[in-house]
Amino acid sequence: MGRHQKELEIYPLETLQPASGFYTSPIQEVNWKAMVDVDNECYHCPSAHPGLTDLYGRGYEEGPWVDGTHRIRGPFNQTPSRQELNQRYRVLVDQHPSPFSTLPQAWLYIGLFPSSVLVFYPESAGFYRSIPLNTTQSVMNGADYSYDNESESLEQARNVATKINDIVMKEDKHICALHYQATASKYWNHGYFGDSEKALREHHDTLRSLIPELEGNRI
């Protein structure tokens, strides 16, 4: 995490406290790597996540895997959002007191190899991770955190952000199912990663280097 220190030091992380407890998703009928893949790129976002695209999709930043971490950042669009939920959220963010009013208006994701993600919002933080149960079933779990002495705008924005993320999770669940159905087909042998899938390729290359048995096997 050393390379992210400067970017994260502006967040008052020492004042974070659990907001809503630890959560675990229902069992997903997918291999865990299919769940991780959707976090390693966002070229699917315009077609799969219209809400996120309306919030930050036009300025999406994506970096490589370096020393076990992967950075993704979504600065809010410079143009006004069209969806009511995003409009309400951005109005609340504009009302945040100091020091939160000086934080970037962006959602920041730090991936931790192999399957965890730390998330930093203008009003809260959290994490989630994909957990394999076996080769065909997985769950996602995580937790959300609020800042101490949370103001009304911080609390309301955190709740609205949760609603936005709930929609995204349902969309990703559908994508993961389709993705895994394709790769689990007897007609599928292997795939090719394109230029827009650089982080996916790096993730899978690292997995294969650590676990040679992955090569040619559906695990």
mmCIF file of C-alpha atoms in Angstrom, residues 51 153 182:
data_model
loop_
_atom_site.group_PDB
_atom_site.id
_atom_site.type_symbol
_atom_site.label_atom_id
_atom_site.label_comp_id
_atom_site.label_asym_id
_atom_site.label_seq_id
_atom_site.Cartn_x
_atom_site.Cartn_y
_atom_site.Cartn_z
ATOM 1 C CA GLY A 51 -25.905 4.703 -13.204
ATOM 2 C CA SER A 153 -25.007 15.288 4.735
ATOM 3 C CA ALA A 182 -19.535 -18.760 -21.349
#
